[in-house]
Short mmCIF file of C-alpha atoms and ligand atoms in Angstrom, two decimals:
data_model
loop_
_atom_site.label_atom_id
_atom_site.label_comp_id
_atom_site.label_asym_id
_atom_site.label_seq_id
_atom_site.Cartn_x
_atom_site.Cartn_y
_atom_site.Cartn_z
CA UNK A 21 8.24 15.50 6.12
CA UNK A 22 10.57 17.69 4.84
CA UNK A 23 11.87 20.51 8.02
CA UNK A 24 10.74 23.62 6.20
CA UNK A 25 7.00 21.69 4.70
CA UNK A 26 4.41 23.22 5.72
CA UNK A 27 1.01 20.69 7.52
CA UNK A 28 -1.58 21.11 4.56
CA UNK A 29 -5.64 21.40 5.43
CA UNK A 30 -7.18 18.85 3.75
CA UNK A 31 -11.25 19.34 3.74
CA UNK A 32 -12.50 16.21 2.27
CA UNK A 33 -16.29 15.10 1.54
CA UNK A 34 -18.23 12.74 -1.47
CA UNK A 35 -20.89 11.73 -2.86
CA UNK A 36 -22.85 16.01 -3.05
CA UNK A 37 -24.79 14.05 -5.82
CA UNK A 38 -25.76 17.28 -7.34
CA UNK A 39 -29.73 17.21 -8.96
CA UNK A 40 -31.30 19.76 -11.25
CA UNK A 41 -34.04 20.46 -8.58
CA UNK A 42 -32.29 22.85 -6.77
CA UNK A 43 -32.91 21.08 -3.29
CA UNK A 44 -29.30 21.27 -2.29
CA UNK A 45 -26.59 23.54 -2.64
CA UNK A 46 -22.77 23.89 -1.43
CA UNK A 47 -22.56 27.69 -1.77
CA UNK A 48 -22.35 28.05 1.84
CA UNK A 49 -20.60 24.61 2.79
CA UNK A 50 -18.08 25.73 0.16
CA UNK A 51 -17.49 28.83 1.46
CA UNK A 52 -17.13 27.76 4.99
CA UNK A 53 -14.31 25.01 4.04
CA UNK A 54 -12.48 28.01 2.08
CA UNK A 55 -11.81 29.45 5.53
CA UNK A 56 -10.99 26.25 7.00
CA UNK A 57 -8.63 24.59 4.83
CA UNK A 58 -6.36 24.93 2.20
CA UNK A 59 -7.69 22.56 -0.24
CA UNK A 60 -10.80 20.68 -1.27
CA UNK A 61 -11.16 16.87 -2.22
CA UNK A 62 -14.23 15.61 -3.62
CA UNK A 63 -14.00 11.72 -3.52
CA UNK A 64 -16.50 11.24 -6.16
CA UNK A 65 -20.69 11.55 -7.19
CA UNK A 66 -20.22 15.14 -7.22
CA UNK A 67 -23.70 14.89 -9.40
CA UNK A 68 -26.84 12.64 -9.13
CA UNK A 69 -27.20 11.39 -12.96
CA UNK A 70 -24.00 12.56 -14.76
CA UNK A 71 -26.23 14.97 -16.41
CA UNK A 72 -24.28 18.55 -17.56
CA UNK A 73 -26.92 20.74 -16.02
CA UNK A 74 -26.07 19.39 -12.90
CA UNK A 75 -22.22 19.43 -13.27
CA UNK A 76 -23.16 23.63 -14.36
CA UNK A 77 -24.96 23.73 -11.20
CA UNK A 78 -22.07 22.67 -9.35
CA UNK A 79 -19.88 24.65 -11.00
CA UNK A 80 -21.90 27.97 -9.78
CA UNK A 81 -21.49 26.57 -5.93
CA UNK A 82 -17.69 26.24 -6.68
CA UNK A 83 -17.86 30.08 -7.42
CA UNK A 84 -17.44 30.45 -3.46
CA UNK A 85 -14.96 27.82 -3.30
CA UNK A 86 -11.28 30.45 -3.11
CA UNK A 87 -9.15 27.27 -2.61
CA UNK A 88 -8.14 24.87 -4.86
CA UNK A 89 -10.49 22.04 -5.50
CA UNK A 90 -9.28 18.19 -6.30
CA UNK A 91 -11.81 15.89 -7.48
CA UNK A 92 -12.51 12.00 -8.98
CA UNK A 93 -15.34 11.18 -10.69
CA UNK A 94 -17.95 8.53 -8.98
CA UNK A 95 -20.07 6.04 -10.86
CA UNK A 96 -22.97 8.38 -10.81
CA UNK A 97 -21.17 10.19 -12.98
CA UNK A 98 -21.29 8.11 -15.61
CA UNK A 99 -24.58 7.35 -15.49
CA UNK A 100 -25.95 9.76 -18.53
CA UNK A 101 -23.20 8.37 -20.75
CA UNK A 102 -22.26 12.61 -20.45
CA UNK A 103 -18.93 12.03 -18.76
CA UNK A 104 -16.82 14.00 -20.82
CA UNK A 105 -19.07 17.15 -21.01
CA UNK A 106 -19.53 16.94 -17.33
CA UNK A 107 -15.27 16.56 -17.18
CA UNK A 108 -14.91 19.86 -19.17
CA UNK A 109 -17.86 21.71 -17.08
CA UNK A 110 -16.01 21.01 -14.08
CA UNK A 111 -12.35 21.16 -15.27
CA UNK A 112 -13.37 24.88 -16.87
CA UNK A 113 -14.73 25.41 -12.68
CA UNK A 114 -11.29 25.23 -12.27
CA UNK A 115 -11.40 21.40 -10.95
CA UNK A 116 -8.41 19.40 -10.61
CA UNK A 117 -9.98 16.31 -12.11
CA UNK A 118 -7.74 13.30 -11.38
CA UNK A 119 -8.45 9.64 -13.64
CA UNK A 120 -5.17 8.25 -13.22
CA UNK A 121 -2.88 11.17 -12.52
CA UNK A 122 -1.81 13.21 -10.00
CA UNK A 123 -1.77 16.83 -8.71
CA UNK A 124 0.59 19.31 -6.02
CA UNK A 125 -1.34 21.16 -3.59
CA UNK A 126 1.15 23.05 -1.05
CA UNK A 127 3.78 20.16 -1.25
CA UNK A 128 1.17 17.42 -0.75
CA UNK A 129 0.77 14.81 -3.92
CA UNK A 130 -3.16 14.21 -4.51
CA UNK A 131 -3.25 10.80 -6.57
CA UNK A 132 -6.46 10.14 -7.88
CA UNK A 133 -8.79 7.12 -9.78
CA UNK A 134 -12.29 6.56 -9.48
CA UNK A 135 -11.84 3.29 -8.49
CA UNK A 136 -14.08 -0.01 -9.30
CA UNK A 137 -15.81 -2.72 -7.79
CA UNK A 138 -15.08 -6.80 -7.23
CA UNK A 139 -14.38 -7.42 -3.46
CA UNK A 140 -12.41 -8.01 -0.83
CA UNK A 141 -9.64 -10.41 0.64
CA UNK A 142 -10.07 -14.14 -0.55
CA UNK A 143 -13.63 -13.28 -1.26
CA UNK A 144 -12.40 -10.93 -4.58
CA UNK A 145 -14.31 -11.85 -7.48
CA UNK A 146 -12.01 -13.40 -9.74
CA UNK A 147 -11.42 -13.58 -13.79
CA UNK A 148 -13.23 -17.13 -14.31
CA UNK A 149 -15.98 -17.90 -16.30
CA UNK A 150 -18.14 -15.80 -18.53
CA UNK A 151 -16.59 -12.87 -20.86
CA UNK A 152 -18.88 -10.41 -18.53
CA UNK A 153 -17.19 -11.28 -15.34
CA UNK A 154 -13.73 -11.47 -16.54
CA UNK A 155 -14.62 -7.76 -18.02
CA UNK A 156 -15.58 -6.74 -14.80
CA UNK A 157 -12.10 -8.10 -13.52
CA UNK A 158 -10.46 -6.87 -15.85
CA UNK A 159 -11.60 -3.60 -14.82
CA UNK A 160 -11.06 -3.62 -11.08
CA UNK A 161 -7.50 -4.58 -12.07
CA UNK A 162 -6.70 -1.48 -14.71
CA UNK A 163 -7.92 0.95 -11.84
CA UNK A 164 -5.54 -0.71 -9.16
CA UNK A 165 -2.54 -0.48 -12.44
CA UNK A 166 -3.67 3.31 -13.13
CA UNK A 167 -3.45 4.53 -9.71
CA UNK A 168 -0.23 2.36 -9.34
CA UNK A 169 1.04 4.30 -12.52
CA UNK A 170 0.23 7.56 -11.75
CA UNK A 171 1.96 6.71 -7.60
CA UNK A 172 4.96 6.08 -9.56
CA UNK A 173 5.01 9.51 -10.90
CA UNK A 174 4.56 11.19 -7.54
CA UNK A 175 7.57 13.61 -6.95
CA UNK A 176 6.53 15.12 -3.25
CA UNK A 177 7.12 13.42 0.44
CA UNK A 178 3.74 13.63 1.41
CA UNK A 179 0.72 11.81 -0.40
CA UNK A 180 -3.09 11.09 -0.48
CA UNK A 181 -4.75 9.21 -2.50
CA UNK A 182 -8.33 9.91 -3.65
CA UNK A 183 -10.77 7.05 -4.82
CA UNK A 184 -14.75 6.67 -5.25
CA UNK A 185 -14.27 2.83 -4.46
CA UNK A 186 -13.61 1.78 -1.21
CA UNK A 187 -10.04 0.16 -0.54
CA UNK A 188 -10.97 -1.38 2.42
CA UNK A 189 -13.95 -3.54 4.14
CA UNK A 190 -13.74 -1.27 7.50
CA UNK A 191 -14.59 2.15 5.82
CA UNK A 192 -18.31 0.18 4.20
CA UNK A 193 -18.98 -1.46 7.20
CA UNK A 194 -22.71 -0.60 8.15
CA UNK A 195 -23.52 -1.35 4.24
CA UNK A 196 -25.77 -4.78 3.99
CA UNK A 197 -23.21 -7.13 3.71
CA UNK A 198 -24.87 -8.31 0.53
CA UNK A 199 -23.69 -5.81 -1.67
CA UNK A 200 -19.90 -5.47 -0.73
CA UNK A 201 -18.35 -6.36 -3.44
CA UNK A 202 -20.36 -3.44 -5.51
CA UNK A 203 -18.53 -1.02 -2.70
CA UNK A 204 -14.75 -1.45 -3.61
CA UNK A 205 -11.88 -3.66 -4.02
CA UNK A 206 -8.50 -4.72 -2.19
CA UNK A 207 -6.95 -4.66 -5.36
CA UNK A 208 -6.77 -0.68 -4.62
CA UNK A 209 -5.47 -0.76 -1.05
CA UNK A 210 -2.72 -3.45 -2.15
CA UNK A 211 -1.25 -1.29 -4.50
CA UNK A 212 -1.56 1.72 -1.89
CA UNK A 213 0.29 -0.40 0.43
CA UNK A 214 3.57 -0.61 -1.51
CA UNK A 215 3.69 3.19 -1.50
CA UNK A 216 4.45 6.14 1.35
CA UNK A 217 0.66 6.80 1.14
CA UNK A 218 -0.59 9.33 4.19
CA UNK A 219 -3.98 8.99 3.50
CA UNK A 220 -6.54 7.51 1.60
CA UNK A 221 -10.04 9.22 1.02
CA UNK A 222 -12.95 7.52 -0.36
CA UNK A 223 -16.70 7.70 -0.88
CA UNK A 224 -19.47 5.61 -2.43
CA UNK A 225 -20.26 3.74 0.86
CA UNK A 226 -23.10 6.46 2.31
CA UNK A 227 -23.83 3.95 5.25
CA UNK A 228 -20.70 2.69 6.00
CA UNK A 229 -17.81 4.00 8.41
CA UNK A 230 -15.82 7.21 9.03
CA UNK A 231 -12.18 5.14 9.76
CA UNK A 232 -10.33 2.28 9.11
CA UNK A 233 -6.64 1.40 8.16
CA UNK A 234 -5.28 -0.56 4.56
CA UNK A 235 -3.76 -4.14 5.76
CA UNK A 236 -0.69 -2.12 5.84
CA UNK A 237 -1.19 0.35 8.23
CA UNK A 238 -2.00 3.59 6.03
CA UNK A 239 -5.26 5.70 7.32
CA UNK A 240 -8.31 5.26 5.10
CA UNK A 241 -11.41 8.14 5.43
CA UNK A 242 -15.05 7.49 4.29
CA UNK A 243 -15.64 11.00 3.62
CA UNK A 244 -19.31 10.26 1.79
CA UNK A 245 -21.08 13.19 2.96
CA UNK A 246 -23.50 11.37 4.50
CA UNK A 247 -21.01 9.87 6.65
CA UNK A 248 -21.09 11.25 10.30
CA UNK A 249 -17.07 12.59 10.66
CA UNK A 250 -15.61 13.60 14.46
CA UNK A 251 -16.37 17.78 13.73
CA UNK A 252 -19.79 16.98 13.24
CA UNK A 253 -19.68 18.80 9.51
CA UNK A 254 -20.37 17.02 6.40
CA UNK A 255 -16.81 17.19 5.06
CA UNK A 256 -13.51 15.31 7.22
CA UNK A 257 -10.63 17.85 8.05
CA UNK A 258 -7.38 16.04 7.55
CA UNK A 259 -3.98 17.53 8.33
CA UNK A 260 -1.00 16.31 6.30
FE1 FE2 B 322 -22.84 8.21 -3.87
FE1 FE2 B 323 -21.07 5.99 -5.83
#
């Protein structure tokens, strides 16, 4: 770190999946984290369906949100085939919506990608077979190339990368086993690991595990809401 940077306040949480029934809302959590930090990552599932009148609800509970806000997208997302309305609801919030790029916050880098699935280790799926699975490849690999891309263009000291996918195996651990490879892919924390990376926030994984580290070293968070986190809140507080 640069002599004169400044540690940034990194509140950090995923997976609010957002629904149109009104049961939850982040006024109040948002407001909180305002005073707390000085930015807010959303690692993903911000809504329940991908539906706009949830990504409008959201976008009222980011009203009392006064610092800036850096999101990706989780699968959920996508799931009303909506994703570009719900994109432009939450961009005109005032989001920092990252799919391959990155963002400055305070002299930090946020790099962002949603992520995909396929595994882990020697256990990855790999491209053999039928067209469907080496689609499914194919697309664990152009996430790991677009978050490599947009890494490259990273022009600050300090950086954190945001995901939806899990990088790791430690950070889903508590997940049945069974289902894994649906969590993530070492594709992502490989191409982390040949960059200065501080951090590495995730979500997706609501039973897995606060911590862990990429094989080389670099700190990985499960910040999935439903994740407990060591200040007992629903959101991580990282320093960087
Ligand atoms: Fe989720
Ligand atoms: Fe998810």
């Amino acid at each position: 770190m640069a002599e004169d940077a400044q540690p940034l306040k990194v509140a950090a949480i995923g997976d609010l999946h957002v629904k149109t029934d009104g049961t939850a809302s982040y006024k109040a959590i948002f407001g909180e984290i305002s005073r707390e930090a000085d930015v807010l990552v959303i690692a993903g599932d911000l809504t329940d369906l991908g539906k706009p009148a949830e990504a409008e609800l959201l976008a009222e509970d980011l009203r009392a949100c006064t610092i800036p806000v850096v999101a990706v997208l989780g699968n959920h997302d996508y799931e009303c085939g909506c994703v570009e309305e719900v994109s432009r609801i939450l961009q005109q919030a005032g989001v920092r919506l990252l799919d391959g790029q990155w963002t400055e916050v305070g002299g930090v880098g946020f790099v962002g990608v949603k992520g995909f699935a396929g595994g882990f280790g020697r256990a990855m799926l790999g491209s053999f077979g039928e067209p469907a699975i080496k689609a499914m490849v194919a697309e664990s690999v152009s996430e790991a190339m677009r978050l490599e891309n947009a890494m490259r263009q990273v022009k600050t000291e300090r950086a954190m990368v945001v995901l939806h996918y899990a990088p790791i195996v430690e950070t889903i651990a508590g997940e049945p086993l069974e289902i894994f490879p649906f969590l993530g892919s070492s594709r992502l924390a490989e191409t982390i690991d040949r960059f200065p990376v501080k951090a590495v926030v995730h979500g997706h994984a609501h039973r897995g595990a606060y911590e862990g580290k990429t094989p080389g070293g670099i700190p990985v968070y499960n910040v999935a809401q439903q994740i407990p986190k060591p200040n007992g809140c629903p959101y991580a507080l990282l320093t960087l």
